[in-house]
PDB file of C-alpha atoms in Angstrom:
ATOM      1  CA  MET A   1       2.066   6.392  51.784  1.00 59.00           C
ATOM      2  CA  GLU A   2      -0.126   9.452  52.237  1.00 75.00           C
ATOM      3  CA  PHE A   3      -2.158   8.747  49.133  1.00 73.00           C
ATOM      4  CA  SER A   4      -2.908   5.124  50.099  1.00 79.00           C
ATOM      5  CA  LEU A   5      -3.832   6.192  53.630  1.00 81.00           C
ATOM      6  CA  ALA A   6      -6.269   8.703  52.177  1.00 75.00           C
ATOM      7  CA  VAL A   7      -7.764   6.150  49.902  1.00 75.00           C
ATOM      8  CA  TRP A   8      -8.162   3.598  52.699  1.00 84.00           C
ATOM      9  CA  GLY A   9      -9.651   6.239  54.979  1.00 82.00           C
ATOM     10  CA  ALA A  10     -12.124   7.327  52.294  1.00 74.00           C
ATOM     11  CA  LEU A  11     -13.202   3.727  51.612  1.00 80.00           C
ATOM     12  CA  ALA A  12     -13.466   2.922  55.349  1.00 87.00           C
ATOM     13  CA  GLY A  13     -15.509   6.093  55.876  1.00 82.00           C
ATOM     14  CA  ALA A  14     -17.818   5.157  52.988  1.00 77.00           C
ATOM     15  CA  ALA A  15     -18.328   1.611  54.436  1.00 86.00           C
ATOM     16  CA  ILE A  16     -19.011   2.974  57.953  1.00 90.00           C
ATOM     17  CA  CYS A  17     -21.514   5.469  56.575  1.00 81.00           C
ATOM     18  CA  LEU A  18     -23.200   2.766  54.492  1.00 82.00           C
ATOM     19  CA  GLY A  19     -23.558   0.489  57.488  1.00 89.00           C
ATOM     20  CA  ALA A  20     -24.844   3.225  59.735  1.00 87.00           C
ATOM     21  CA  GLY A  21     -27.302   4.355  57.044  1.00 83.00           C
ATOM     22  CA  VAL A  22     -28.706   0.821  56.612  1.00 85.00           C
ATOM     23  CA  ALA A  23     -29.042   0.299  60.356  1.00 89.00           C
ATOM     24  CA  GLY A  24     -30.641   3.720  60.817  1.00 85.00           C
ATOM     25  CA  ALA A  25     -33.090   3.103  57.956  1.00 83.00           C
ATOM     26  CA  LYS A  26     -34.206  -0.196  59.464  1.00 87.00           C
ATOM     27  CA  SER A  27     -34.761   1.434  62.855  1.00 87.00           C
ATOM     28  CA  VAL A  28     -36.684   4.320  61.345  1.00 82.00           C
ATOM     29  CA  LEU A  29     -38.929   2.008  59.248  1.00 83.00           C
ATOM     30  CA  ASP A  30     -39.538  -0.127  62.332  1.00 84.00           C
ATOM     31  CA  ALA A  31     -40.617   2.993  64.333  1.00 80.00           C
ATOM     32  CA  ALA A  32     -43.200   4.050  61.757  1.00 79.00           C
ATOM     33  CA  LYS A  33     -46.706   4.255  63.245  1.00 78.00           C
ATOM     34  CA  ASN A  34     -48.680   3.311  60.119  1.00 81.00           C
ATOM     35  CA  ALA A  35     -48.428   2.292  56.488  1.00 82.00           C
ATOM     36  CA  ALA A  36     -48.729   5.921  55.269  1.00 82.00           C
ATOM     37  CA  GLN A  37     -45.739   6.930  57.335  1.00 82.00           C
ATOM     38  CA  ARG A  38     -43.802   3.956  56.245  1.00 84.00           C
ATOM     39  CA  MET A  39     -44.477   4.898  52.624  1.00 85.00           C
ATOM     40  CA  VAL A  40     -43.279   8.473  53.234  1.00 84.00           C
ATOM     41  CA  LEU A  41     -40.171   7.229  55.036  1.00 84.00           C
ATOM     42  CA  LYS A  42     -39.365   4.777  52.199  1.00 87.00           C
ATOM     43  CA  ARG A  43     -39.509   7.695  49.731  1.00 86.00           C
ATOM     44  CA  VAL A  44     -37.321   9.863  51.898  1.00 85.00           C
ATOM     45  CA  LEU A  45     -34.839   6.996  52.444  1.00 84.00           C
ATOM     46  CA  SER A  46     -34.621   6.056  48.833  1.00 85.00           C
ATOM     47  CA  TRP A  47     -34.081   9.577  47.483  1.00 88.00           C
ATOM     48  CA  GLY A  48     -31.947  10.541  50.429  1.00 84.00           C
ATOM     49  CA  GLY A  49     -29.837   7.386  50.047  1.00 83.00           C
ATOM     50  CA  ALA A  50     -29.272   8.004  46.361  1.00 88.00           C
ATOM     51  CA  TYR A  51     -28.358  11.603  47.028  1.00 89.00           C
ATOM     52  CA  ALA A  52     -25.934  10.644  49.842  1.00 86.00           C
ATOM     53  CA  ALA A  53     -24.333   7.984  47.499  1.00 86.00           C
ATOM     54  CA  VAL A  54     -23.725  10.536  44.812  1.00 90.00           C
ATOM     55  CA  LEU A  55     -22.098  12.842  47.369  1.00 88.00           C
ATOM     56  CA  MET A  56     -20.002   9.987  48.760  1.00 84.00           C
ATOM     57  CA  GLY A  57     -18.934   9.243  45.175  1.00 87.00           C
ATOM     58  CA  LEU A  58     -17.867  12.905  44.881  1.00 87.00           C
ATOM     59  CA  VAL A  59     -15.801  12.631  48.078  1.00 84.00           C
ATOM     60  CA  LEU A  60     -14.197   9.364  46.920  1.00 82.00           C
ATOM     61  CA  LEU A  61     -13.298  10.881  43.595  1.00 86.00           C
ATOM     62  CA  ALA A  62     -11.598  13.716  45.488  1.00 85.00           C
ATOM     63  CA  ALA A  63      -9.826  11.197  47.762  1.00 79.00           C
ATOM     64  CA  PHE A  64      -8.551   9.280  44.671  1.00 80.00           C
ATOM     65  CA  GLY A  65      -7.180  12.514  43.322  1.00 83.00           C
ATOM     66  CA  VAL A  66      -9.509  12.637  40.299  1.00 88.00           C
ATOM     67  CA  LEU A  67     -11.145  15.773  41.561  1.00 86.00           C
ATOM     68  CA  GLY A  68      -9.492  18.626  43.434  1.00 87.00           C
ATOM     69  CA  GLY A  69      -9.966  19.743  47.061  1.00 84.00           C
ATOM     70  CA  TRP A  70     -12.926  21.815  45.977  1.00 90.00           C
ATOM     71  CA  ALA A  71     -14.949  18.592  45.761  1.00 87.00           C
ATOM     72  CA  TYR A  72     -14.838  18.235  49.517  1.00 87.00           C
ATOM     73  CA  LYS A  73     -16.291  21.686  49.995  1.00 89.00           C
ATOM     74  CA  ALA A  74     -18.906  21.162  47.329  1.00 90.00           C
ATOM     75  CA  ALA A  75     -19.928  17.914  49.057  1.00 88.00           C
ATOM     76  CA  VAL A  76     -20.362  19.720  52.326  1.00 88.00           C
ATOM     77  CA  VAL A  77     -22.341  22.511  50.791  1.00 92.00           C
ATOM     78  CA  LEU A  78     -24.529  20.159  48.824  1.00 90.00           C
ATOM     79  CA  TRP A  79     -25.193  18.060  51.931  1.00 89.00           C
ATOM     80  CA  PHE A  80     -25.931  20.631  54.490  1.00 90.00           C
ATOM     81  CA  GLY A  81     -27.488  23.214  52.184  1.00 90.00           C
ATOM     82  CA  PRO A  82     -30.739  21.335  51.356  1.00 88.00           C
ATOM     83  CA  LEU A  83     -30.782  19.496  54.731  1.00 87.00           C
ATOM     84  CA  ILE A  84     -33.145  21.883  56.635  1.00 89.00           C
ATOM     85  CA  PRO A  85     -35.728  22.257  53.764  1.00 91.00           C
ATOM     86  CA  ALA A  86     -35.655  18.482  53.238  1.00 88.00           C
ATOM     87  CA  LEU A  87     -36.156  17.735  56.904  1.00 87.00           C
ATOM     88  CA  ALA A  88     -39.008  20.312  57.024  1.00 91.00           C
ATOM     89  CA  TRP A  89     -40.656  18.662  53.984  1.00 89.00           C
ATOM     90  CA  ALA A  90     -40.325  15.213  55.536  1.00 86.00           C
ATOM     91  CA  HIS A  91     -41.695  16.401  58.875  1.00 87.00           C
ATOM     92  CA  ARG A  92     -44.789  17.937  57.164  1.00 90.00           C
ATOM     93  CA  ARG A  93     -45.353  14.733  55.222  1.00 87.00           C
ATOM     94  CA  LEU A  94     -45.057  12.540  58.296  1.00 85.00           C
ATOM     95  CA  ASP A  95     -47.466  14.746  60.241  1.00 86.00           C
ATOM     96  CA  ALA A  96     -49.917  14.555  57.394  1.00 85.00           C
ATOM     97  CA  ALA A  97     -49.634  10.755  57.240  1.00 81.00           C
ATOM     98  CA  THR A  98     -50.321  10.581  60.981  1.00 79.00           C
ATOM     99  CA  SER A  99     -53.202  12.971  60.972  1.00 76.00           C
ATOM    100  CA  ALA A 100     -54.830  11.213  57.952  1.00 62.00           C
ATOM    101  CA  GLU A 101     -54.909   7.938  59.948  1.00 61.00           C
ATOM    102  CA  THR A 102     -56.205   9.798  63.076  1.00 58.00           C
ATOM    103  CA  ALA A 103     -58.973  11.454  61.054  1.00 54.00           C
ATOM    104  CA  ALA A 104     -59.955   8.116  59.483  1.00 54.00           C
ATOM    105  CA  ILE A 105     -60.280   6.419  62.914  1.00 51.00           C
ATOM    106  CA  ALA A 106     -62.332   9.204  64.470  1.00 45.00           C
TER     107      ALA A 106
END
């Protein structure tokens, strides 16, 4: 019973995260100010989505018992470790995309 509950919980969590990610990506792309920002956001979302999918696969393998409990810890470290540098990079790129359009208009 415990194993099936863990599996169903892992699959439900993956489905909820996927749905939230798709809804969030659509909202972010709709909020882009120009085509350059949209291009940067598409790059961030595509690479970030692939990275998140790999980490979710790691968590699912741990939930299925294929990998040990260390996989949960590894997923947390691999998610939150590069998060701040990735957000800083994306922020700089979005600012550059906005300032390039502003400079072209002026």
